[in-house]
Short mmCIF file of C-alpha atoms in Angstrom, two decimals:
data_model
loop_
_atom_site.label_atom_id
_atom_site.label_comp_id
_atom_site.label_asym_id
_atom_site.label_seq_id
_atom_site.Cartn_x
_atom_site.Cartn_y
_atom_site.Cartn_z
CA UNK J 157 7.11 -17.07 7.32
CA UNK J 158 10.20 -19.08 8.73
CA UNK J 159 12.69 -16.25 6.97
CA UNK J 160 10.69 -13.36 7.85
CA UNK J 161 10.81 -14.20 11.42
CA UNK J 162 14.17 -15.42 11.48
CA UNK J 163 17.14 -13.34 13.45
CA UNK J 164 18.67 -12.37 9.59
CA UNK J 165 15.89 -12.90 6.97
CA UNK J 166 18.27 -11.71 3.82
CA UNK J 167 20.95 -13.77 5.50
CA UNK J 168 18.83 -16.78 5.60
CA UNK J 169 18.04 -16.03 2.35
CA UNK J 170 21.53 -15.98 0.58
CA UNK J 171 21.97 -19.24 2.53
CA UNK J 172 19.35 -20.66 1.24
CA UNK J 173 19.89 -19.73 -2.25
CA UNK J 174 22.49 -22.08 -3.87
CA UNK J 175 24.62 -20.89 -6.38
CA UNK J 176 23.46 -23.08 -8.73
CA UNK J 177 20.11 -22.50 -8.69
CA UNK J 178 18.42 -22.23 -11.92
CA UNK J 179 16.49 -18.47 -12.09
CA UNK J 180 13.44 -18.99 -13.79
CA UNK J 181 12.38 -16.75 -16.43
CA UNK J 182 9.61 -13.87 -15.67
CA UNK J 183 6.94 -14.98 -18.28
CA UNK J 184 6.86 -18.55 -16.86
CA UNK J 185 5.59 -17.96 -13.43
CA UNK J 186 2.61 -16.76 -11.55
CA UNK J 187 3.13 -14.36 -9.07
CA UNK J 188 0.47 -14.31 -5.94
CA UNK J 189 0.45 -11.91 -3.37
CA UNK J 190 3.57 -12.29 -0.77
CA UNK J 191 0.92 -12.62 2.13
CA UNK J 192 0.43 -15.24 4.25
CA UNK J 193 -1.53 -14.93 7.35
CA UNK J 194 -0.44 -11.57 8.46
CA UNK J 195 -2.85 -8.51 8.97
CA UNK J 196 -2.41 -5.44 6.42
CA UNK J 197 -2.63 -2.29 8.15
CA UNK J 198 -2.28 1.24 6.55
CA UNK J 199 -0.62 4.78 7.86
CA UNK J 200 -3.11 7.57 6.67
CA UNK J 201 -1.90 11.55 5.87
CA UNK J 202 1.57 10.84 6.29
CA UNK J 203 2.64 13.22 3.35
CA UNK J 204 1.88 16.66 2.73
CA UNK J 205 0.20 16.21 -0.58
CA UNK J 206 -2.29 13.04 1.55
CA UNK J 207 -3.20 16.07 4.16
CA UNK J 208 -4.31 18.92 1.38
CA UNK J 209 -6.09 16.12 -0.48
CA UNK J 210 -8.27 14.62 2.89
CA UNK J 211 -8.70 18.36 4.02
CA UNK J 212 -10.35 19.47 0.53
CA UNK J 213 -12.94 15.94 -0.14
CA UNK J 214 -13.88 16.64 3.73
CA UNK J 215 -14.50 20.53 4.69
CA UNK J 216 -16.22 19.46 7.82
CA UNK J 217 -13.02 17.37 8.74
CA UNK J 218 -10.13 19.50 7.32
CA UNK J 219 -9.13 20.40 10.96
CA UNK J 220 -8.60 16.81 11.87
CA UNK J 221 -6.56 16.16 8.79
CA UNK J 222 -4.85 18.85 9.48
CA UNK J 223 -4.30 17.91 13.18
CA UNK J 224 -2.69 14.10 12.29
CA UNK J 225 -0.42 15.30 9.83
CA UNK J 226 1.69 17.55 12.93
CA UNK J 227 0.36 15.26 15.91
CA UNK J 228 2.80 12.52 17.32
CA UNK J 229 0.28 10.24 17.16
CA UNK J 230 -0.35 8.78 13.87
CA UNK J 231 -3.49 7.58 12.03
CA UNK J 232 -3.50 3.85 11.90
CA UNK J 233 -6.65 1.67 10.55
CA UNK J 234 -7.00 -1.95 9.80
CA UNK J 235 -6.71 -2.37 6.04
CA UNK J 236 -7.41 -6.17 5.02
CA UNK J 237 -7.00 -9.88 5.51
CA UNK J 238 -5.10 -12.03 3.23
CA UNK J 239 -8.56 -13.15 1.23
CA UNK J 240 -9.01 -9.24 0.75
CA UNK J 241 -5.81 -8.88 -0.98
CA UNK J 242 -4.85 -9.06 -4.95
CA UNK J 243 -1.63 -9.92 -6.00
CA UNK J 244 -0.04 -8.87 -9.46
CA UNK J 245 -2.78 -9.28 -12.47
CA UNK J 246 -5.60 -9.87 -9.63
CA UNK J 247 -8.15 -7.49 -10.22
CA UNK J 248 -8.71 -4.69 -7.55
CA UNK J 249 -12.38 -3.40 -7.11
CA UNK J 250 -13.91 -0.27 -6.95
CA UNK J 251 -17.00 -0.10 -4.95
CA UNK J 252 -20.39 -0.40 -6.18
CA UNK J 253 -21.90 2.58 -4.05
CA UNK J 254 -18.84 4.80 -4.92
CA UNK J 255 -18.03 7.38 -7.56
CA UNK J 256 -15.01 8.73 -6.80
CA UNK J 257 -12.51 5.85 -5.97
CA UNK J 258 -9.03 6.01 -6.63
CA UNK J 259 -5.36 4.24 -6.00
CA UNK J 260 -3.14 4.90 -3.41
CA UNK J 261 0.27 3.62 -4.03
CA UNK J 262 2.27 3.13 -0.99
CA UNK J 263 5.34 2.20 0.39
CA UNK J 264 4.88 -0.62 2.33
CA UNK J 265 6.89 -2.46 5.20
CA UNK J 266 6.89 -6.18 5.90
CA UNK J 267 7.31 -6.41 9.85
CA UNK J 268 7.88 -10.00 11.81
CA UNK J 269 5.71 -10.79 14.70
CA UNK J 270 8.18 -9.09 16.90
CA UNK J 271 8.10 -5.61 15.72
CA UNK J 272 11.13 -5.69 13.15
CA UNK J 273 10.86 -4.31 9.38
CA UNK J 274 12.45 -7.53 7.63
CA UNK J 275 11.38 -6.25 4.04
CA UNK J 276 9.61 -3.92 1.99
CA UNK J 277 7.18 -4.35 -1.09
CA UNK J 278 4.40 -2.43 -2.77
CA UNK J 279 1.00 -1.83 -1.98
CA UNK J 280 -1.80 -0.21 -3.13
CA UNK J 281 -4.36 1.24 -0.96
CA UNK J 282 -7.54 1.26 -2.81
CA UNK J 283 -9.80 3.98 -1.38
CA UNK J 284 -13.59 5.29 -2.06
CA UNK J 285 -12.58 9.27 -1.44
CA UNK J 286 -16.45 9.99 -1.79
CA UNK J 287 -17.53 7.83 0.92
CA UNK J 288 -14.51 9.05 3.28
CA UNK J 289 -15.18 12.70 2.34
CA UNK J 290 -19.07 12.32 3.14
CA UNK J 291 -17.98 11.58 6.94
CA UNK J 292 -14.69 10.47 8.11
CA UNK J 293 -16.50 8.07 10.34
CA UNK J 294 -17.35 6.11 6.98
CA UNK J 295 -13.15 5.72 6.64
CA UNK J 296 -13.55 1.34 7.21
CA UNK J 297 -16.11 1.36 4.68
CA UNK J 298 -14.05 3.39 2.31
CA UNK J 299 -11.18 1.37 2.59
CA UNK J 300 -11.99 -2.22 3.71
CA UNK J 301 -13.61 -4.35 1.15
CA UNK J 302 -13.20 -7.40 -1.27
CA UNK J 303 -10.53 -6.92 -3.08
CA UNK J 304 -9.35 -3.73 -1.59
CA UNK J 305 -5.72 -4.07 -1.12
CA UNK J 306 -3.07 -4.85 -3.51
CA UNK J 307 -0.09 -6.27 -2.73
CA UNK J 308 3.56 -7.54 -4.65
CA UNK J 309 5.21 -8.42 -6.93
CA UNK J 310 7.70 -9.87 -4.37
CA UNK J 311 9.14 -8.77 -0.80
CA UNK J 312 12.41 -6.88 -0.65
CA UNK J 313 13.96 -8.15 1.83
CA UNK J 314 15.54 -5.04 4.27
CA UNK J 315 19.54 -5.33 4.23
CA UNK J 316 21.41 -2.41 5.41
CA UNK J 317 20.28 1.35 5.81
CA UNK J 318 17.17 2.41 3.93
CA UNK J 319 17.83 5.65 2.02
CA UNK J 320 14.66 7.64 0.74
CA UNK J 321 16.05 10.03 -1.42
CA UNK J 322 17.03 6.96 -3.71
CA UNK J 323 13.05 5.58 -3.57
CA UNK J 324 10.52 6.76 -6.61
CA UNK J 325 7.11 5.96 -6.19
CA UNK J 326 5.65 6.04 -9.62
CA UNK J 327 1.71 5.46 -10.29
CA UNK J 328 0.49 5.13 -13.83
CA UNK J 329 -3.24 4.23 -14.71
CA UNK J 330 -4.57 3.24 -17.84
CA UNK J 331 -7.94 3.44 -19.64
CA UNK J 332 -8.28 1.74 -23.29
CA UNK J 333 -4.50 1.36 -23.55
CA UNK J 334 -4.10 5.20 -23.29
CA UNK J 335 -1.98 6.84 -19.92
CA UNK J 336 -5.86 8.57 -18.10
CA UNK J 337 -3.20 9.66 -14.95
CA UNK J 338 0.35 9.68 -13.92
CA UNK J 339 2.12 10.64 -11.12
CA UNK J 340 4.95 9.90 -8.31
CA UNK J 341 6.99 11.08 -5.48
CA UNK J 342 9.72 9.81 -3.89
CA UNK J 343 10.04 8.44 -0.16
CA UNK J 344 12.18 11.23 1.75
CA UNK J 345 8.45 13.49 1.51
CA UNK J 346 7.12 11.53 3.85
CA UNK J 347 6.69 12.79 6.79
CA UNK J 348 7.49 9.53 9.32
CA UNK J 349 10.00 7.59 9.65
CA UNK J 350 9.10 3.63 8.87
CA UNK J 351 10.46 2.85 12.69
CA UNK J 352 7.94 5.18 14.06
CA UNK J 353 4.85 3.73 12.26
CA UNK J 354 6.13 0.42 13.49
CA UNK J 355 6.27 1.71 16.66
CA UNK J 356 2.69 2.73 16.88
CA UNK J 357 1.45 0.00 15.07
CA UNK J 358 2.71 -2.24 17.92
CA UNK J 359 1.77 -0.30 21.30
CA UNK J 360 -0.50 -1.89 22.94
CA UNK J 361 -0.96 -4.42 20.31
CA UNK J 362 -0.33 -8.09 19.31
CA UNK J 363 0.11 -9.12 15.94
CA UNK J 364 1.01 -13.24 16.65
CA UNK J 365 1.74 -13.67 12.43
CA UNK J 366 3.47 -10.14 11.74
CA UNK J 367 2.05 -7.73 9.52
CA UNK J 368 2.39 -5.52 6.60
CA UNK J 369 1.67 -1.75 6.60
CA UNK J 370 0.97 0.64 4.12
CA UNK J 371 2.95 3.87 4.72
CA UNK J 372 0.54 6.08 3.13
CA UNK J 373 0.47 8.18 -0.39
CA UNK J 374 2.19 11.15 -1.51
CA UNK J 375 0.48 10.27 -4.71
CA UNK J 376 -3.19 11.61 -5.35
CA UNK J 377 -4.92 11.61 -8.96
CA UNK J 378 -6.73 14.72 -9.50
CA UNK J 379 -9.93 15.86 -8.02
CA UNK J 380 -11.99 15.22 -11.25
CA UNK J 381 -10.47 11.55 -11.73
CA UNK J 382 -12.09 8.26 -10.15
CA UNK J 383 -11.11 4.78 -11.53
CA UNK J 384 -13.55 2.99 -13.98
CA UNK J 385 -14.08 -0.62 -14.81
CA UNK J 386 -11.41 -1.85 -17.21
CA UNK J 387 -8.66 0.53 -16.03
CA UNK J 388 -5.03 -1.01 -15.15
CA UNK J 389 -3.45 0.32 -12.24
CA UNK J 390 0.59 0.18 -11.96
CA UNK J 391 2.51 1.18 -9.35
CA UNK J 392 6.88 1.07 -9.59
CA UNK J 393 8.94 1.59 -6.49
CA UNK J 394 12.98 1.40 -7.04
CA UNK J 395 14.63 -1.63 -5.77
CA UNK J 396 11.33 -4.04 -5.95
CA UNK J 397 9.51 -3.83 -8.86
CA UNK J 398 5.83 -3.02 -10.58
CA UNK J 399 2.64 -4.02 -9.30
CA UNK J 400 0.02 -4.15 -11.74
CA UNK J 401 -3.70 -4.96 -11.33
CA UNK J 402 -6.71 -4.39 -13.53
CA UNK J 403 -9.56 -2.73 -12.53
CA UNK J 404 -13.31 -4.09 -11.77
CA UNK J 405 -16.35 -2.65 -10.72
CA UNK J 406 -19.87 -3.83 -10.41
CA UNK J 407 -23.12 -2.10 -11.25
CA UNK J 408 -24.74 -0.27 -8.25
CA UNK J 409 -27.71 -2.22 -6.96
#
């Protein structure tokens, strides 16, 4: 917390980081989630491919999908707390009630109490499409759970210019050791800019510990796909790494 709200977190960091510092090898350590007590929020339809996919699982509300991909203002929700959120190899959970649940792999921005993106990681917005398509009022319920939000494997801390023509977003899931979906995108489709989001996300708002927020997908598994227990979700954006995190899901009751 004391980087990520300092003037220069990467600065800090290189200062911090002696130069002979022994680098541990990735097999030998346990990564958690990078969270500590901020809030995760999420940015919904903020690529094209988001808005056709909400407008066809909702006919009643393809107008408003439609609406918030062109409006100014943006759609913001309240994702998770920190105990809601799995880190790499933590499982991620597909609801009991739900069958058609998928990932959302997202961009996501690490932003300091006072409204600055000091880094960048990967998140995965884990999302009940059946539930949200039934009504759109139903949206927290589809997307705020146990063990609804993934989030790692580390924090990229922002130095210099962002540039998202050089950003993939890749999302591979696997069932039985077989590739069941694959997809990706890359960062310049979306339709926001990261400085806007944070904008919104902070008018008329406090957020004492900083935050993280999910940009939104431009990565959507097809309509006849939902996750199943057992599956292994991995999302790879350039410059920070792979998140991975198997899949669970409890019987109905």
């Amino acid at each position: 917390m004391d980087i990520l709200n300092s003037a220069d977190p990467a600065g800090l960091a290189r200062f911090l980081l002696k130069p002979d510092t022994q680098l541990l090898a990735f097999s030998d350590i346990q990564f958690l989630a990078p969270i500590d007590l901020q809030e995760v929020w999420a940015a919904g339809v903020t690529y094209k491919r988001s808005q056709v996919a909400r407008m066809e699982e909702s006919a009643a509300a393809a107008s408003h999908y439609d609406k918030v991909y062109t409006a100014d203002r943006p759609e913001l929700f309240f994702k998770a707390t920190p105990n809601r959120v799995s880190g790499p190899g933590q499982p991620l959970r597909v609801r009991s009630d739900s069958q058609w649940c998928v990932p959302e792999p997202e961009f996501t921005l690490v932003i300091s109490k006072d409204a600055r993106i000091v880094g960048y990681t990967i998140g995965n917005d884990m999302s009940a499409r059946d539930i949200e398509g039934e009504n759109p009022l139903y949206l927290p319920q589809a997307k705020f759970y146990k063990q609804c939000a993934g989030l790692g494997p580390c924090v990229l801390l922002a130095d210099g210019p962002l540039n998202p023509d050089l950003i993939d977003i890749q999302l591979e899931i696997r069932r039985n050791g077989q590739i069941a979906s694959a997809d990706g995108t890359k960062l310049s489709q979306m339709k926001r800019t990261p400085e806007e989001l944070v904008a919104w996300l902070f008018r008329e708002n406090e957020l004492p510990n900083g935050a993280f927020l999910m940009t939104g997908t431009g990565v959507v598994p097809e309509d006849n796909f939902t996750l199943e227990n057992g599956d292994e979700v991995s999302i790879t954006i350039t410059g920070i790494g792979r998140l991975t995190n198997p899949i669970v899901k409890d019987r109905a009751t």
